[in-house]
Coordinates of C-alpha atoms in Angstrom, one line a residue:
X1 CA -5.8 30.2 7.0
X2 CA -6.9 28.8 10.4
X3 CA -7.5 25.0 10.6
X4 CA -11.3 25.5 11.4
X5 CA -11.6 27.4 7.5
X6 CA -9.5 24.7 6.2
X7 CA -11.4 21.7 7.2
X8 CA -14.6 23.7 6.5
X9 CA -13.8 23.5 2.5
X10 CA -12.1 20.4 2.6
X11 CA -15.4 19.2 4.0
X12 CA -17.2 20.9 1.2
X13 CA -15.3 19.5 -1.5
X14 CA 22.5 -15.7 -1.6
X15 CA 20.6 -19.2 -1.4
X16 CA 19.2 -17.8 -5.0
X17 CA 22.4 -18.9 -6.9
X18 CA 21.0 -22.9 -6.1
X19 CA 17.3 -21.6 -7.1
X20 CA 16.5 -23.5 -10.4
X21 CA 15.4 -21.2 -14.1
X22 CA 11.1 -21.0 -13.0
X23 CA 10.9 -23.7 -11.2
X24 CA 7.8 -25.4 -12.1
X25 CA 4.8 -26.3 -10.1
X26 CA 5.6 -30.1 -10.2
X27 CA 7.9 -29.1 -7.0
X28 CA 4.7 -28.7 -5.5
X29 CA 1.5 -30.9 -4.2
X30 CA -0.2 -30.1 -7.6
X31 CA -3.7 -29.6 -5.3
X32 CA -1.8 -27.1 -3.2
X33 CA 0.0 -24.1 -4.4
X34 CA 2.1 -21.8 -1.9
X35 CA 2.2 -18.2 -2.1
X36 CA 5.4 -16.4 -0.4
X37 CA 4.6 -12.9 1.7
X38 CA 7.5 -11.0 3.8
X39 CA 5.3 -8.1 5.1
X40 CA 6.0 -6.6 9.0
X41 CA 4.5 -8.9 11.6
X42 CA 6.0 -6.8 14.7
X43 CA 7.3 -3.4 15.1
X44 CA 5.7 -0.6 14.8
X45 CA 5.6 -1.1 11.6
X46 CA 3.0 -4.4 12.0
X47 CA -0.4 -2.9 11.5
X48 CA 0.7 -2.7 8.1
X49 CA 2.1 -6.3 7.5
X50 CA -1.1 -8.0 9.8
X51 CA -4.2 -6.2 8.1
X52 CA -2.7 -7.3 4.5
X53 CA -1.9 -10.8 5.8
X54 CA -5.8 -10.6 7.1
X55 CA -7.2 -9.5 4.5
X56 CA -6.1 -11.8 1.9
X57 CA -6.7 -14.9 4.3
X58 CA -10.4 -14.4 4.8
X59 CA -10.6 -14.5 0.6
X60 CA -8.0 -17.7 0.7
X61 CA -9.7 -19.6 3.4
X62 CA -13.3 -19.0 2.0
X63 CA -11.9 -20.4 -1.2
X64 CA -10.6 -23.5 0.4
X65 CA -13.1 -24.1 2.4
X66 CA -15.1 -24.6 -0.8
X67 CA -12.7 -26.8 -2.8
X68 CA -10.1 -24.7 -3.4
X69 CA -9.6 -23.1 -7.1
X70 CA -10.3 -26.1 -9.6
X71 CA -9.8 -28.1 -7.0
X72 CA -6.3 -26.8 -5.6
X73 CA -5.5 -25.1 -2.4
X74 CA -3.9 -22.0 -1.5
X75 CA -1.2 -21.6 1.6
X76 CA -0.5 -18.0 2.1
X77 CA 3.4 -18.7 4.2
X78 CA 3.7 -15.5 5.8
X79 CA 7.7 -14.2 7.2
X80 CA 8.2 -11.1 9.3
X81 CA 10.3 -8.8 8.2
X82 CA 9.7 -5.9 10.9
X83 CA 9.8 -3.3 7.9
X84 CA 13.1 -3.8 7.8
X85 CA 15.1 -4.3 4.1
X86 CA 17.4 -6.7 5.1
X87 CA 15.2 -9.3 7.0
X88 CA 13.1 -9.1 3.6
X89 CA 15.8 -10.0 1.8
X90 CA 16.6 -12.8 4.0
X91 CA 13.0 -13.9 3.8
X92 CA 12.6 -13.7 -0.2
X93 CA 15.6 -15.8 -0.4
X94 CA 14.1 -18.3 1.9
X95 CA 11.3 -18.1 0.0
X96 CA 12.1 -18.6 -3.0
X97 CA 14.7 -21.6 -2.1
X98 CA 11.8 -23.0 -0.3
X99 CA 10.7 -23.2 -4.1
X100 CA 7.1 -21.2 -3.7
X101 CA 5.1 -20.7 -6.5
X102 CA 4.7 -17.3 -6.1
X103 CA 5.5 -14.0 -4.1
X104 CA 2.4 -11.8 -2.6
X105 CA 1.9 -9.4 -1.1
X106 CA 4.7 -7.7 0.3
X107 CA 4.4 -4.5 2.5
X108 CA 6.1 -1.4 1.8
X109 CA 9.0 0.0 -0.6
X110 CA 12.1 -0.5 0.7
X111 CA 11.1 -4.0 1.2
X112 CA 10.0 -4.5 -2.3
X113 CA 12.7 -3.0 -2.9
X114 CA 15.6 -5.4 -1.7
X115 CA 13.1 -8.4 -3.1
X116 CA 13.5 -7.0 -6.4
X117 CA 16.7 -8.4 -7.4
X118 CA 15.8 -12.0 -6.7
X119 CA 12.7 -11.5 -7.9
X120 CA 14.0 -11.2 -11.4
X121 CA 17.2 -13.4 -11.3
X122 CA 14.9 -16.5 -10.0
X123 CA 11.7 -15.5 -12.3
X124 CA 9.2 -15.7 -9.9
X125 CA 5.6 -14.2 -9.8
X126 CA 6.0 -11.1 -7.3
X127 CA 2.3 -10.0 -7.3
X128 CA 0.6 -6.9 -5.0
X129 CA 3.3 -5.2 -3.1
X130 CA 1.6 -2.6 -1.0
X131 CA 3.5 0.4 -2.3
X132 CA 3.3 3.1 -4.5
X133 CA 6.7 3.4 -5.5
X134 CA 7.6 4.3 -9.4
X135 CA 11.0 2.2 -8.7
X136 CA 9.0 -1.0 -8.8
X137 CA 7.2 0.1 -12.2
X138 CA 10.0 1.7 -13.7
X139 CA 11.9 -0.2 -15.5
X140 CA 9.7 -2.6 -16.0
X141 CA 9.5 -6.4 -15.0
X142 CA 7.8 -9.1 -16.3
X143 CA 7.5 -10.6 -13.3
X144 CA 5.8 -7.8 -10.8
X145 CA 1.9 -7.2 -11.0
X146 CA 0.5 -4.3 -9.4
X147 CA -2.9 -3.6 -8.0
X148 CA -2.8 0.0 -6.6
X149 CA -2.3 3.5 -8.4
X150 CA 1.2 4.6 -7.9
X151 CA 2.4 7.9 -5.1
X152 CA 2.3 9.6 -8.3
X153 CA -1.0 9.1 -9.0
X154 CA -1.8 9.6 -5.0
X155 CA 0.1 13.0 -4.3
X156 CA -1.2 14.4 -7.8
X157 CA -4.3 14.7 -6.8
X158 CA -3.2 15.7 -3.3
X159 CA -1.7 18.6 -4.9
X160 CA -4.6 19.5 -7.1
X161 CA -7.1 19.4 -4.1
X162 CA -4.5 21.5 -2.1
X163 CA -4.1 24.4 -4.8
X164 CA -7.6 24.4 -5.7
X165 CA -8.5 25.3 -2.2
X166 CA -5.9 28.1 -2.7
X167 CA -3.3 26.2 -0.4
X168 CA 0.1 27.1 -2.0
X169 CA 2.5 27.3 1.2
X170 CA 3.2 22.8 1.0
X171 CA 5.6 21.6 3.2
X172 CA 6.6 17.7 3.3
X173 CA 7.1 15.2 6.4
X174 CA 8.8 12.2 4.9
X175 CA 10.1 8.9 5.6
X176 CA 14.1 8.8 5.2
X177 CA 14.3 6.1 2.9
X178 CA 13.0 4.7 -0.6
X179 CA 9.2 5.0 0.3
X180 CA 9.6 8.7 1.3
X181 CA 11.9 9.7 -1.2
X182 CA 8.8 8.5 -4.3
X183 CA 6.7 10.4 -2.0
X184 CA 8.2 13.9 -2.3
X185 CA 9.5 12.6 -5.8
X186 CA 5.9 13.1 -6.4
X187 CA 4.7 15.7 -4.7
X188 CA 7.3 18.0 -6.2
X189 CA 6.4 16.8 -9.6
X190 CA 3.0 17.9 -9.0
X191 CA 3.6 21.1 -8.0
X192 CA 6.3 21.9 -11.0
X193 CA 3.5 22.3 -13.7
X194 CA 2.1 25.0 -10.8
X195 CA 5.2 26.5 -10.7
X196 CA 5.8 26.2 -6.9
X197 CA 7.8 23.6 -4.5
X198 CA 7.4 22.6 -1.2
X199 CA 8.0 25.4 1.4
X200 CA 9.9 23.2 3.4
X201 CA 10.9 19.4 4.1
X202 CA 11.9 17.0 6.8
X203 CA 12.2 13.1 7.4
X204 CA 12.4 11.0 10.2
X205 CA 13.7 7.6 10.1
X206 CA 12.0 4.4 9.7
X207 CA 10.5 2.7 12.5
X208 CA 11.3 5.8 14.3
X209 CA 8.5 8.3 16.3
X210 CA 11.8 10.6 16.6
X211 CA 9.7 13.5 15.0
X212 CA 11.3 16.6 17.6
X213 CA 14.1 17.7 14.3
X214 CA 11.0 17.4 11.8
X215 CA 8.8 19.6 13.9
X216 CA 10.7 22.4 14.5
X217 CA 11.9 22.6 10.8
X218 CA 8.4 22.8 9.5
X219 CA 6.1 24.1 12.0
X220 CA 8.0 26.6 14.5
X221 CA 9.0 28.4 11.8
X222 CA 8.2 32.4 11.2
X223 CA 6.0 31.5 8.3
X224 CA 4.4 27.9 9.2
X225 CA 3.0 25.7 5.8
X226 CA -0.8 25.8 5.3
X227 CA -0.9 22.4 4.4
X228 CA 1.7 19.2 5.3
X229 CA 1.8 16.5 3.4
X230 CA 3.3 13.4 5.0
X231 CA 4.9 10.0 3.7
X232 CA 5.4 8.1 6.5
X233 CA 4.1 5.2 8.5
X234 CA 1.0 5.6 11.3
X235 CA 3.1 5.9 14.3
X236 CA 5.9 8.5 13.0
X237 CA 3.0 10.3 11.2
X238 CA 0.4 10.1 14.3
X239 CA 3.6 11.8 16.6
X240 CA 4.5 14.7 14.1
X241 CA 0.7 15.7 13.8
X242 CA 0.3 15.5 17.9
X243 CA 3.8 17.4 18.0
X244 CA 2.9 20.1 15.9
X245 CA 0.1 20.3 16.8
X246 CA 0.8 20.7 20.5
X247 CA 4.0 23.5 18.8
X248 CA 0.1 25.1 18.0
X249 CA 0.5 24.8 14.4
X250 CA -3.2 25.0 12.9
X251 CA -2.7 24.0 9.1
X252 CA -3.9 20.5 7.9
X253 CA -2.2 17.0 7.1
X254 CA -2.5 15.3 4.1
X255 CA -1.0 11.5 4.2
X256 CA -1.1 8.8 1.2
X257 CA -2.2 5.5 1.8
X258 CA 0.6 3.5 2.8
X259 CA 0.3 5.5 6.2
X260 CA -2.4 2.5 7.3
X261 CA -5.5 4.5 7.9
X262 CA -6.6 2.7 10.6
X263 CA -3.8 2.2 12.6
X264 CA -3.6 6.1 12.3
X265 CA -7.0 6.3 13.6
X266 CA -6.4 4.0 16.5
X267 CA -3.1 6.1 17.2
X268 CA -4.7 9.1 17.1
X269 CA -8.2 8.6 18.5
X270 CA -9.6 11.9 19.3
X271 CA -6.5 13.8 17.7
X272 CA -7.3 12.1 14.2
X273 CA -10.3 15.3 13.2
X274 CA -9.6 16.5 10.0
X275 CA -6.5 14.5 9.0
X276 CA -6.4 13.8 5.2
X277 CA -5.3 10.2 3.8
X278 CA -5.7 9.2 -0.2
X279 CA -6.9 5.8 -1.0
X280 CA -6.0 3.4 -3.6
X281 CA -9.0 1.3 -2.7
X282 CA -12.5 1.3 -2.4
X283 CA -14.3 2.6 0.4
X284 CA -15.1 -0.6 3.5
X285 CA -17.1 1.0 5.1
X286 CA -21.0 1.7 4.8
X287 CA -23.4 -0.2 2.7
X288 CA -20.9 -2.2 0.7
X289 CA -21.8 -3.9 -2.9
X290 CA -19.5 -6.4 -4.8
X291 CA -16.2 -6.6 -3.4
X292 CA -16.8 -4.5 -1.0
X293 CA -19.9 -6.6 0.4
X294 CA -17.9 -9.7 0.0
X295 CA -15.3 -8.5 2.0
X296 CA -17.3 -7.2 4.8
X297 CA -19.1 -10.1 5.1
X298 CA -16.2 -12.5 5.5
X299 CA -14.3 -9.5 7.9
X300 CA -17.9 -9.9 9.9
X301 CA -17.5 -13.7 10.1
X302 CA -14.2 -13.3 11.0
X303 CA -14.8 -10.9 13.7
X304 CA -12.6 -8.4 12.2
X305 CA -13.2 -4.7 11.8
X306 CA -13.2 -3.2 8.3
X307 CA -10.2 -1.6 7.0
X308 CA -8.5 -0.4 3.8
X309 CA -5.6 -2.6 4.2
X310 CA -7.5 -5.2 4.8
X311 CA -9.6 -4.6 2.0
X312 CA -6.2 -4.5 -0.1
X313 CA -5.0 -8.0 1.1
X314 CA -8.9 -9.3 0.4
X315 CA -8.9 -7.7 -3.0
X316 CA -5.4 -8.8 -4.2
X317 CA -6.0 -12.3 -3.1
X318 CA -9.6 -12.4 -5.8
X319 CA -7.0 -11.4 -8.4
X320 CA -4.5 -13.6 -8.5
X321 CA -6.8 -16.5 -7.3
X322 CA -8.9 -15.5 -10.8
X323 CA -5.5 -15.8 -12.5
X324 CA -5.1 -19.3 -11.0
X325 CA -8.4 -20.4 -12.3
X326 CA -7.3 -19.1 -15.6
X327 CA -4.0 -20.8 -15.9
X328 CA -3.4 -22.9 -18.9
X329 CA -0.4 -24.6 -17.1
X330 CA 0.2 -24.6 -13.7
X331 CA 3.6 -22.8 -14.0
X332 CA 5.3 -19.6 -13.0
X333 CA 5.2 -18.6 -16.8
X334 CA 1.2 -19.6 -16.9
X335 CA 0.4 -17.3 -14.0
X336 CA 2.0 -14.9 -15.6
X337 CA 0.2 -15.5 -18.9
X338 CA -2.7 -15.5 -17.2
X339 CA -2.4 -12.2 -15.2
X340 CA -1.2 -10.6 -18.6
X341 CA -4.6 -12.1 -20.4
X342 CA -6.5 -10.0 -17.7
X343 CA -7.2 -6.9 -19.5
X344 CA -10.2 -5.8 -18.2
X345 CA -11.4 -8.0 -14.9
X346 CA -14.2 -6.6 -12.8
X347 CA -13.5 -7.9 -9.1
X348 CA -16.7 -6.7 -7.9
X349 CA -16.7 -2.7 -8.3
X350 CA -13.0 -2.4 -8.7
X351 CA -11.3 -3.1 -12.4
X352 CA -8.0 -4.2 -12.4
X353 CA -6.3 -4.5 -16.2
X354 CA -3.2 -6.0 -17.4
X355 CA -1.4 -6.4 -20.7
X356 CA 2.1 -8.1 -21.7
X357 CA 3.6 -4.4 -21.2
X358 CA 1.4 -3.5 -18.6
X359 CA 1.5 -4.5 -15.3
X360 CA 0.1 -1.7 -12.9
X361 CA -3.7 -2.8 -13.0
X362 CA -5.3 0.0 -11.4
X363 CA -5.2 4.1 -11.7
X364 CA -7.7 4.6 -8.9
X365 CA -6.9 7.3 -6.2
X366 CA -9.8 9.1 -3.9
X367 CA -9.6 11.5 -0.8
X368 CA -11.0 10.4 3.1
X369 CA -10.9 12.2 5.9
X370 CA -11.0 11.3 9.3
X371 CA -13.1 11.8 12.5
X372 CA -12.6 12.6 15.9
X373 CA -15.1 9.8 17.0
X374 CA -12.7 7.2 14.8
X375 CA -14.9 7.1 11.8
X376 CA -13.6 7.6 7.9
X377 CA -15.0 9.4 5.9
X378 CA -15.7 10.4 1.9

């Protein structure tokens, strides 16, 4: 099928050992509580890490501007990781000797990943880690909130929209690492009830654009994928689809949202027609109501364009500040009571739910595409 058809229906459709057992608040200025983020500030990997940090601060700084929450502060201490596992580790160790009250969030998987560990051995709050991954919902923690559908929930309905456009031949461009690996995890359990499996797959390594191997395994093949789904970050993702491409393949690209859709855009520009990205949040863009108004309003104050990440930081920020208001005892173990007593919170157009056994809050998962003039669109 020639990309022109394609698009056509798309469009119609180690310092932790001294850490004392939850440390309480009374560590803390009482009127100021600090929140602990490890997220890539440089690298190519920053977008990511700077639009969550953004996001979250325009909701923080509003708040305490006003008075705070009940009349206490919020710091969001920020460390750069680079996307990298080990700095992260490094950092959440810092962290948490530095005796924060709480980890937020974090950017990516394999990051989350190596803050794991700690996270549970100290028994702090780690609270809306951008990333998908099943490995940080399964097993379960009582001490990791989530606020996005899962890569399960994302390539599931990439699949579904895929098939039902009678796209069967599914190859996968993925990340070599943790994040990519729950990325094709998922994709190929969404095909098995289907009874197919990718045509073909290929990595590239993170906070690499070294895309050349990928390429010719996928697209300069006799019998080239319709459709390429991709789990990867914007710059490797934004070279494979200029490299194919320019190899003259014509299918389509289907990312999830980790990718950063608008640092894709902005790598892109022109290039980005047609390209496919699921969302885990709601739509920033437009005439926004609730959240969605709130955050554009404070992003327009800010003199910050609108984004999803963004809009991800902003909205995981009016959580767990709600939880703070809520807290019965300004503890680690009263946040978490808190969050948990959260069962069905409207944050403005976007529910988020949590029970003692549940801590992934939201299931929601929609389609964009985007434009050759840099738009998004629905």
């Amino acid at each position: 099928m020639h990309r022109r058809q394609v698009l056509a229906s798309i469009s119609a459709l180690g310092a932790l050992a001294t850490v004392p057992f939850s440390a309480p608040v009374a560590a803390q200025d009482r009127r100021r509580l600090v929140l602990g983020q490890s997220a890539p500030m440089s690298g190519p990997s920053a977008q990511l890490g700077l639009q969550m940090q953004a996001g979250a601060r325009l909701f923080f700084d509003a708040q305490n501007a006003a008075g705070g929450i009940n009349g206490t502060t919020i710091e969001l201490r920020s460390l750069d990781d680079g996307y990298e596992p080990d700095r992260a580790k490094a950092n959440t160790e810092k962290l948490i000797a530095d005796d924060v009250f709480a980890l937020f969030g974090y950017v990516g998987t394999p990051t989350s990943l190596a803050a794991l560990p700690l996270v549970n051995q100290a028994k702090v709050p780690f609270f809306a880690p951008l990333t998908g991954a099943e490995s940080l919902r399964e097993p379960f923690s009582p001490w990791v909130f989530h606020i996005r559908a899962s890569y399960y929930d994302e390539t599931a309905l990439i699949v579904k929209q895929l098939t039902h456009l009678g796209l069967m031949r599914i190859s996968v461009f993925h990340q070599n690492d943790a994040y990519g690996k729950a990325g094709l995890d998922g994709v190929v359990r969404a095909m098995k009830p289907l009874s197919i499996q990718p045509q073909a797959i290929s990595t590239v390594e993170r906070n690499s654009v070294d895309v050349a191997k990928a390429v010719k395994e996928l697209v300069q093949t006799g019998s080239p994928p319709e459709a390429i789904v991709m789990v990867g970050a914007y710059k490797a993702c934004a070279a494979f689809i200029r490299a194919a491409r320019k190899a003259g393949y014509g299918g389509v690209f289907y990312n999830v949202s980790f990718v950063g859709t608008q640092a894709l855009l902005d790598e892109l520009g022109p290039e980005a027609m047609g390209v496919v990205v699921s969302q885990v949040m709601p739509y920033p863009f437009g005439n926004g109501i609730g959240v969605v108004g709130e955050y554009q309003a404070a992003a327009t104050k800010a003199g910050q364009k609108f984004n999803y990440t963004a809009m991800e930081g902003y909205i995981a920020a009016k959580v767990i500040s709600e939880a703070i208001r809520r807290m019965a005892r300004p503890t680690r173990e009263g946040l978490v009571a808190a969050l948990e007593g959260m069962t069905s919170y409207n944050a403005g157009g976007f529910n988020v739910g949590f029970r003692p056994n549940k801590h992934v809050g939201s299931g929601f998962v929609e389609l964009s595409m985007l434009t050759s003039d840099g738009r998004v669109r629905r």
